[in-house]
XYZ file of C-alpha atoms in Angstrom:
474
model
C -51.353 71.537 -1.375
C -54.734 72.916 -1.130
C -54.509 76.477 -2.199
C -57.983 77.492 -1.679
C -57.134 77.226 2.366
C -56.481 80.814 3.572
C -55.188 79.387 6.832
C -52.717 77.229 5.080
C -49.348 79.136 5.920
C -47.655 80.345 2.581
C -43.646 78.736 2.099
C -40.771 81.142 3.778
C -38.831 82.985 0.973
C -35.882 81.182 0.936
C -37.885 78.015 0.073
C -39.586 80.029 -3.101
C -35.988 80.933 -4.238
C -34.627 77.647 -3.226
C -37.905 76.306 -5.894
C -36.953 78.670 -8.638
C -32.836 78.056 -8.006
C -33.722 74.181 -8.538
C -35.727 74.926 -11.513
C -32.735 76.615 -13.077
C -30.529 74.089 -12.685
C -27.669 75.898 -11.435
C -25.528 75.308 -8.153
C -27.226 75.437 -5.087
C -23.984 76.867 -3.450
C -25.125 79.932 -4.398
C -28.048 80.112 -2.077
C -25.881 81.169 0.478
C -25.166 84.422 -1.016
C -28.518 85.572 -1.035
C -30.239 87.346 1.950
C -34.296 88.085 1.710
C -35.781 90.128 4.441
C -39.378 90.981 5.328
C -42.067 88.837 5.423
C -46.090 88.588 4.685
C -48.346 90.551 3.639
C -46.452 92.462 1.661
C -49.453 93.465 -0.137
C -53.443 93.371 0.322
C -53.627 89.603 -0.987
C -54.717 86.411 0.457
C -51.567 85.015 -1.984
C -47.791 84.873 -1.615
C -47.762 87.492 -3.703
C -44.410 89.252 -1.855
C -42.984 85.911 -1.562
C -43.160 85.759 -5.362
C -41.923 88.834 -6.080
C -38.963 88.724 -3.800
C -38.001 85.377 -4.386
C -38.194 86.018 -8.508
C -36.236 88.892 -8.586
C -33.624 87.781 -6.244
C -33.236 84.347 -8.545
C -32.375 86.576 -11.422
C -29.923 89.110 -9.540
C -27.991 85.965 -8.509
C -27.759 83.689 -11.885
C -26.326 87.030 -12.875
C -23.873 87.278 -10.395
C -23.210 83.442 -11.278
C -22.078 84.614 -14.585
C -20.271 87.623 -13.253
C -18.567 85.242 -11.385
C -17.907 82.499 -13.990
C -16.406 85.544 -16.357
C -13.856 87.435 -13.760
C -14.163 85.542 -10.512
C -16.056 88.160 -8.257
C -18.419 86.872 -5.739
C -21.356 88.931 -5.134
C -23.974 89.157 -2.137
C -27.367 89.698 -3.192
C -29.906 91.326 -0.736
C -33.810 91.967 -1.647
C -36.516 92.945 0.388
C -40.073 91.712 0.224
C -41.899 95.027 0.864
C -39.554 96.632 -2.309
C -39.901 93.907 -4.584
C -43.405 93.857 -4.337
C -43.414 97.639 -4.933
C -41.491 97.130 -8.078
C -43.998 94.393 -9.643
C -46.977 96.934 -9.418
C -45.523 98.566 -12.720
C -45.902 102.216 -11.281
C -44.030 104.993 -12.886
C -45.050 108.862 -13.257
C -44.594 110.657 -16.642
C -44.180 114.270 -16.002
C -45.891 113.886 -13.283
C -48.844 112.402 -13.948
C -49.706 108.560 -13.591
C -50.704 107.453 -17.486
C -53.534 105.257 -17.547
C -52.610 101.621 -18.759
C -56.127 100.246 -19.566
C -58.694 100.441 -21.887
C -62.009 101.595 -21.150
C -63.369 98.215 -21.954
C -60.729 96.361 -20.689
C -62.822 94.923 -17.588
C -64.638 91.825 -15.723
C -68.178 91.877 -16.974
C -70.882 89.598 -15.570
C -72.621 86.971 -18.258
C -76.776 86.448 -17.726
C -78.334 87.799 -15.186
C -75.714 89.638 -12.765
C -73.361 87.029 -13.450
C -75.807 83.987 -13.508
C -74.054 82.715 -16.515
C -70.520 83.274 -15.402
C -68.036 86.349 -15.489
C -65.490 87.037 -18.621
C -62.606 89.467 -18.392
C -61.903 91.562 -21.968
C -58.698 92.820 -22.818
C -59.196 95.364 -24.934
C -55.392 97.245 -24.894
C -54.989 96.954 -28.332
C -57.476 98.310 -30.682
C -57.734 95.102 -32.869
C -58.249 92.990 -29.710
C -61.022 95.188 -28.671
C -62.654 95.046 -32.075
C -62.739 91.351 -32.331
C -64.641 91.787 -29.187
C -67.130 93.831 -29.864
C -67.529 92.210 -33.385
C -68.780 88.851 -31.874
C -71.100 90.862 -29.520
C -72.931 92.700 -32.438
C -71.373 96.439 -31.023
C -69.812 98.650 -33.791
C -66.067 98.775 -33.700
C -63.786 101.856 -32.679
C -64.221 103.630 -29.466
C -67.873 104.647 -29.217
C -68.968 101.447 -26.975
C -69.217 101.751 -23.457
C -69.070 99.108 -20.362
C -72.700 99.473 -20.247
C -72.864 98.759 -24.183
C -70.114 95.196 -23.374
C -72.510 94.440 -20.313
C -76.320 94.426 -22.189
C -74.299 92.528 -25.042
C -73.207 89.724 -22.286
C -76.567 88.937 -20.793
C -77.311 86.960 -23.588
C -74.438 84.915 -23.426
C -72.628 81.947 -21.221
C -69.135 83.039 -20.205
C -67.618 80.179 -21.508
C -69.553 80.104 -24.679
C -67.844 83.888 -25.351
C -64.782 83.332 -24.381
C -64.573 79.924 -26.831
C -65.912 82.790 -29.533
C -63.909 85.561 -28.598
C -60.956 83.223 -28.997
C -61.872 81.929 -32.199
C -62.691 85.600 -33.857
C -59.175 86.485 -32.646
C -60.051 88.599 -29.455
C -58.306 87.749 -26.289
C -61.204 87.084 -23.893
C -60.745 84.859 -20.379
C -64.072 83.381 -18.041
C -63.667 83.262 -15.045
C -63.111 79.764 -13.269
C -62.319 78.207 -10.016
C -59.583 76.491 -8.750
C -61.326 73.055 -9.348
C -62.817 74.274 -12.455
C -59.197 74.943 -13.917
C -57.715 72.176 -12.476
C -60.060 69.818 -14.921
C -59.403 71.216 -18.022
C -57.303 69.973 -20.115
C -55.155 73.056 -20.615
C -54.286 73.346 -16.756
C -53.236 69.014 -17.093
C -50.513 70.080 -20.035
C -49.666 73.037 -17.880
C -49.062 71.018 -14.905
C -46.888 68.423 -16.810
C -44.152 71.038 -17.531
C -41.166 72.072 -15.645
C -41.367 75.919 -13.989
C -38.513 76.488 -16.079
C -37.807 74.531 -19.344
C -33.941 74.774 -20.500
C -33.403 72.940 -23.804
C -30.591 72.614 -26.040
C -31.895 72.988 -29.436
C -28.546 72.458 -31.606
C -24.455 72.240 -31.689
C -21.970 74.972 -31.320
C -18.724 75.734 -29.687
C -18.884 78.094 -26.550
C -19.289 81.378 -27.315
C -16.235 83.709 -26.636
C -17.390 86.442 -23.865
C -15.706 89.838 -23.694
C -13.657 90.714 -20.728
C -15.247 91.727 -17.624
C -13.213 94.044 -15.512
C -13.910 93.822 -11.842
C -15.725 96.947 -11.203
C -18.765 96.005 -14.116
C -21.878 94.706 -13.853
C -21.944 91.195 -14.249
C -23.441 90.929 -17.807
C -21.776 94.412 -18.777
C -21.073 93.365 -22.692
C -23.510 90.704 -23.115
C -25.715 91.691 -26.136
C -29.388 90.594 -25.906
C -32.407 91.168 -28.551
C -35.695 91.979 -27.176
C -38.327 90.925 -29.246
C -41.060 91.398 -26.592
C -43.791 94.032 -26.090
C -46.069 93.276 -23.031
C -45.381 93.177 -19.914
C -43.311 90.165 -18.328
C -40.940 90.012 -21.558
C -40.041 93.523 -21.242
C -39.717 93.274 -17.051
C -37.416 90.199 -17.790
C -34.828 92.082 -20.241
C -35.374 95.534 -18.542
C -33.825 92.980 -15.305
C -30.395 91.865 -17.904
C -30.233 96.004 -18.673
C -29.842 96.335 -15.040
C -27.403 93.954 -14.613
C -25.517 95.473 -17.241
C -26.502 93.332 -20.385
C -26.614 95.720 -23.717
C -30.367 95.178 -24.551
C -31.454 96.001 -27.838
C -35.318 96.287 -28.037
C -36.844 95.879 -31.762
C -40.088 97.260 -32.229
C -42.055 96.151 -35.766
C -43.037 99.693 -36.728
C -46.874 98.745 -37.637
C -47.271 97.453 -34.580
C -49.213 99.407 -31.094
C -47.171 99.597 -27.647
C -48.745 100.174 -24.407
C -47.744 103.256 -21.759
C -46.036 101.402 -19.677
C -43.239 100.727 -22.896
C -41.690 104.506 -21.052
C -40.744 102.297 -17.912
C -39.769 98.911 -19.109
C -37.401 100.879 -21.649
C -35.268 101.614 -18.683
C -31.548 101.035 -19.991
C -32.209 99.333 -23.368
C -31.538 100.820 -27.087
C -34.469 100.865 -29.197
C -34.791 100.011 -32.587
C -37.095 99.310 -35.630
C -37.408 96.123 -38.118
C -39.657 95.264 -40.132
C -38.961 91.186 -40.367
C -40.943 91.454 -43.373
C -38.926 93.461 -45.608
C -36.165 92.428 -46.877
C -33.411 95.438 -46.142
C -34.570 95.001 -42.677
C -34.039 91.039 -42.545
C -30.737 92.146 -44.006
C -30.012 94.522 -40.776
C -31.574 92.516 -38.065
C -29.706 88.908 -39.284
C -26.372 91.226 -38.497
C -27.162 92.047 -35.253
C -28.478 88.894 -34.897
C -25.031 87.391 -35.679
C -23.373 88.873 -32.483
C -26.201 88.304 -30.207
C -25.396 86.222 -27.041
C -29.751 85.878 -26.101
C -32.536 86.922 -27.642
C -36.032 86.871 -26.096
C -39.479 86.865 -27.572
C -43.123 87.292 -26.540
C -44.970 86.292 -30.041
C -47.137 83.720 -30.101
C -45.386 79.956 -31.435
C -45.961 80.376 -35.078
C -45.256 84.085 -35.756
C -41.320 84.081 -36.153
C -41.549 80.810 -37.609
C -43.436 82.008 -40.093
C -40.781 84.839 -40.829
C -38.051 81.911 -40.546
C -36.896 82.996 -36.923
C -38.415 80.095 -35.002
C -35.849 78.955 -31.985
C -34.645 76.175 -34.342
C -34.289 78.303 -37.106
C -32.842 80.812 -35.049
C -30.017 78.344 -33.988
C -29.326 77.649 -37.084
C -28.885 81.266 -37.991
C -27.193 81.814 -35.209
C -24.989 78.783 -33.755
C -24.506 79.270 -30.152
C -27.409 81.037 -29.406
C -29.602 81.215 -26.348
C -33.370 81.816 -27.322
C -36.073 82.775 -24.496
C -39.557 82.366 -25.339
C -42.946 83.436 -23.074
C -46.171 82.351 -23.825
C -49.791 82.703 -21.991
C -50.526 79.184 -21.304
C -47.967 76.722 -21.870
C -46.498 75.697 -25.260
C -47.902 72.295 -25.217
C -51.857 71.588 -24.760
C -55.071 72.891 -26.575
C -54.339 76.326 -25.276
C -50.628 76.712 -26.279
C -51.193 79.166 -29.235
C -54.265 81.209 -27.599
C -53.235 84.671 -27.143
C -53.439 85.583 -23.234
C -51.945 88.215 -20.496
C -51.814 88.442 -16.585
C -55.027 89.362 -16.242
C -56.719 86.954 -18.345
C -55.033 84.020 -16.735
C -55.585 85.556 -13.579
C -59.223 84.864 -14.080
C -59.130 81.977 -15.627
C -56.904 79.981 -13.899
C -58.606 80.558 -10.365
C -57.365 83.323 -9.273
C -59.478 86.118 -9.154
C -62.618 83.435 -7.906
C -60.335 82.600 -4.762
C -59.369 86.329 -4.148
C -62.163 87.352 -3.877
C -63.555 84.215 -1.386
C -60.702 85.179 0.680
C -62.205 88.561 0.593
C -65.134 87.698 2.053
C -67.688 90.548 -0.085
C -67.817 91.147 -3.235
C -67.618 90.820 -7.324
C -64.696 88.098 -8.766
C -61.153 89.938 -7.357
C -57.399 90.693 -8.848
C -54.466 89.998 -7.700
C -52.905 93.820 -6.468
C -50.681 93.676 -9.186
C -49.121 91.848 -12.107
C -47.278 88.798 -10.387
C -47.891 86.745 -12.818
C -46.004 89.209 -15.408
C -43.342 90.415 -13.168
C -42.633 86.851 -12.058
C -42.153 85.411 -14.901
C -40.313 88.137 -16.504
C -37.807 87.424 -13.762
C -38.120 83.551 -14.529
C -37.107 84.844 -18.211
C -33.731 86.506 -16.789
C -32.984 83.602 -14.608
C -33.485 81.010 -17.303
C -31.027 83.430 -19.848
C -28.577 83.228 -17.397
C -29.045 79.684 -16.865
C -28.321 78.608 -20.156
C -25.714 81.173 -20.940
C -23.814 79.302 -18.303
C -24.267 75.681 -19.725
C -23.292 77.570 -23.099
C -19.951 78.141 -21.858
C -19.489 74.955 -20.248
C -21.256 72.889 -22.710
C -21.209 74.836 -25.847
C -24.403 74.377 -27.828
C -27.702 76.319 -28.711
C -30.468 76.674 -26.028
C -34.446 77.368 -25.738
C -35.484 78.550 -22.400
C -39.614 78.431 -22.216
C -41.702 80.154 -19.663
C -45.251 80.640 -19.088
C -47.767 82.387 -17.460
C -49.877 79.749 -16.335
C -47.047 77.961 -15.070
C -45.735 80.679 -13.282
C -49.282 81.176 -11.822
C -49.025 76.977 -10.841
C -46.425 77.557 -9.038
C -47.848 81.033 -6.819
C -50.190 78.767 -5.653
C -48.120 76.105 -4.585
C -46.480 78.919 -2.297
C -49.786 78.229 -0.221
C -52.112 81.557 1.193
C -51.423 84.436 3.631
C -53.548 84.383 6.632
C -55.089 87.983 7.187
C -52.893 89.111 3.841
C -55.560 91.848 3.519
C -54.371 94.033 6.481
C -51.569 94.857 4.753
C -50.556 98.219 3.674
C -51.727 100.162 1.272
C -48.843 100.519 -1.719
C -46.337 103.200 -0.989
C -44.108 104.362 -3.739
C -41.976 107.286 -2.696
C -39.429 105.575 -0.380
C -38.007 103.893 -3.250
C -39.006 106.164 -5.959
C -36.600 108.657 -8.266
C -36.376 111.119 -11.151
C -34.823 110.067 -14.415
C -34.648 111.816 -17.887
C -36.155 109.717 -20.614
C -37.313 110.057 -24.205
C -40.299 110.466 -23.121
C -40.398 112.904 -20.557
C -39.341 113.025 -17.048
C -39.728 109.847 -15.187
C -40.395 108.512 -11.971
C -39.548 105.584 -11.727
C -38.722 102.658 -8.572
C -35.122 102.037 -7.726
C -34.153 98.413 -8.741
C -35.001 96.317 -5.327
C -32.072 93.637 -5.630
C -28.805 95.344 -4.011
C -25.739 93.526 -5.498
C -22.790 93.442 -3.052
C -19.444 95.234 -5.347
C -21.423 96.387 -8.176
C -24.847 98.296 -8.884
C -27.479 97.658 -9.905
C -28.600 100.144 -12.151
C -29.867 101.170 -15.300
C -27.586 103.434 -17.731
C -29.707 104.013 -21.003
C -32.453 106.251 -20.704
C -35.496 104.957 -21.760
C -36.029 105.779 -25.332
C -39.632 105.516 -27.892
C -39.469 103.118 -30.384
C -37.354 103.325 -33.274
C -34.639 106.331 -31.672
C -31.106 103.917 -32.470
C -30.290 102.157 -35.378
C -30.822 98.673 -35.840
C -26.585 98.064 -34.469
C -24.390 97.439 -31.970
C -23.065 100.217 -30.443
């Protein structure tokens, strides 16, 4: 498929789910119990970028209705619309009525050379470390003095891709810009392309895992117990989607390290908790609650919980029975697989924001209109749990489910392009907006998009800051 055609029609929805269903493994049965309405453009975008969303997040309402249905029998409906689930992958939420600002200053696509002569690099600068690795290799003082102007003299002495093989290496996460073509030749985007969507391993041996009782009037996972060990975006958006469902989601925060803003919306329905995995007394704490875990997800890069002794293997070991869900940027296998990345970056440098912005017609190198890549794959993460909680309990065993971002973004493309996708409507919140206390203020916040048939969807906890309930089960 040639994805830089905008004429080339993008795949109905049902096909998208029917790709991600296959991908999980489970029983395509199922399909029938899923209804998707709306179509194209569900968003200014020459991508499928509805099709993704709609498609994602009805894959993960219905592998959690499978295992509603495995543990009392109920058979559930699932309806999404396009136009919603779109909506919902923008990440928009009010706090007290204002809309907090999620970037950086610097955080921004900056032309290299001459106006861009020498390519185009984006900078995530987010976190305050990543932004001073950045402005260490480009001679600026660190902290928050520098400017875009400051970033963009720096550049015109250098090639994109020199920077970006610098930023990397001085531990700033840096991405230039590339085409389609361009991607497709490296050797990062040939490992990417070798792996499955959705990789579902078993990593060890256990007996099935007993599950509590699930009365007929709970949400499917209601009981489950899963560890969130994730901080940006798609890892959150993935176990944020088991809260919904009804999965008790335990968040752990390292105290010493930064959040982002948007932590007060993907907090919706999980407990929150601190440990430090590098002190002893709370190795001590977390190992407990480790012990009755059913899934636990994580968002570090390959060798960080290794390094602490909670690698997925180790973690099997620790914890028989098991099912571990790792994210990554680019693939765990290739060059790439340890280089720290998110949406944005692999936006760019994957082809992306170059074809966008062709599509366009005008203009500098062009986003996506939201996330996708994030949001998508944080649904891939809830649809791969629920996978392999399922071949748990038929199989018994310990299980790694993988997902990346650049995989997730191979397989956008494949949904083909949207011919005039930039007519559509501008992004309307308040039909499926609503007020909810939080621990951080009043929130508004977007109704969950997939509609279960005899239970709801919805999200009990309040969204809570980091650290505000002890590091147990309730």
């Amino acid at each position: 498929m040639n994805a830089d055609n905008t004429h080339e029609q993008a795949v109905p929805a049902q096909e998208a789910l029917r790709q991600l269903w296959q991908a999980s493994g489970l029983d395509p049965v199922a399909l029938r119990r899923a209804a998707l309405t709306g179509e194209e453009p569900a968003l200014p975008s020459s991508f499928a970028v509805g099709t993704a969303a709609q498609a994602a997040i009805a894959a993960a309402a219905l592998a959690a209705t499978e295992v509603g249905r495995q543990r009392n029998g109920v058979v559930q409906q699932v309806a999404v619309a396009q136009r919603h689930a779109a909506l919902e992958c923008c990440s928009w939420f009010r706090l007290d009525g204002t809309v907090p600002s999620i970037w950086d200053k610097l955080s921004a696509l900056y032309p290299c050379g001459d106006d861009g002569a020498a390519g185009w690099v984006r900078i995530h600068a987010n976190f305050a470390h990543h932004r001073d690795a950045a402005l260490r290799v480009l001679g600026l003082a660190e902290g928050e003095s520098a400017t875009q102007a400051d970033v963009k003299r720096a550049l015109r002495s250098w090639h994109a891709i020199d920077f970006e093989a610098a930023a990397a290496d001085a531990g700033a996460v840096v991405a230039a810009l590339r085409r389609f073509d361009e991607w497709d030749a490296h050797a990062q985007a040939q490992a990417v392309a070798a792996l499955p969507l959705l990789q579902i391993d078993r990593i060890g041996d256990a007996p099935p895992r007993p599950w509590p009782a699930l009365a007929a009037a709970q949400r499917p996972l209601t009981g489950l117990r899963v560890l969130d060990l994730t901080r940006i975006l798609a890892g959150p958006v993935g176990t944020r989607a088991l809260a919904v469902y009804g999965a008790d989601v335990m968040l752990v925060n390292a105290p010493h390290l930064p959040n982002i803003a948007a932590i007060a919306d993907t907090s919706r329905g999980k407990l929150s908790a601190f440990a430090d995995l590098r002190q002893p007394a709370d190795r001590a704490a977390f190992d407990a609650v480790l012990r009755d875990a059913h899934v636990l997800v994580q968002a570090y890069r390959p060798q960080a919980l290794q390094q602490l002794g909670y690698g997925a293997m180790q973690l099997a070991t620790r914890s028989p029975g098991l099912v571990v869900v790792s994210l990554c940027a680019y693939g765990h296998s290739g060059p790439w697989a340890a280089r720290r990345g998110f949406d944005s970056l692999v936006q760019t440098t994957t082809g992306f924001n170059h074809a966008e912005a062709q599509a366009f017609g005008s203009g500098p190198p062009r986003a996506l209109p939201m996330q996708i890549l994030d949001h998508a794959s944080g649904y891939l993460l809830a649809l791969g749990a629920c996978a392999a909680l399922l071949r748990q309990q038929r199989e018994g065993g310990s299980w790694h489910v993988q997902v990346s971002l650049a995989r997730t973004g191979s397989w956008l493309r494949g949904l083909g392009r949207v011919p005039g996708g930039f007519a559509a409507p501008a992004a309307d919140f308040a039909p499926f907006a609503q007020l909810t206390a939080s621990g951080f203020g009043t929130l508004q916040v977007l109704r969950h998009s997939a509609q279960l048939s005899a239970t709801p969807a919805v999200w009990v906890r309040p969204s809570m800051p980091p650290g505000s309930h002890p590091l147990a089960w309730p």
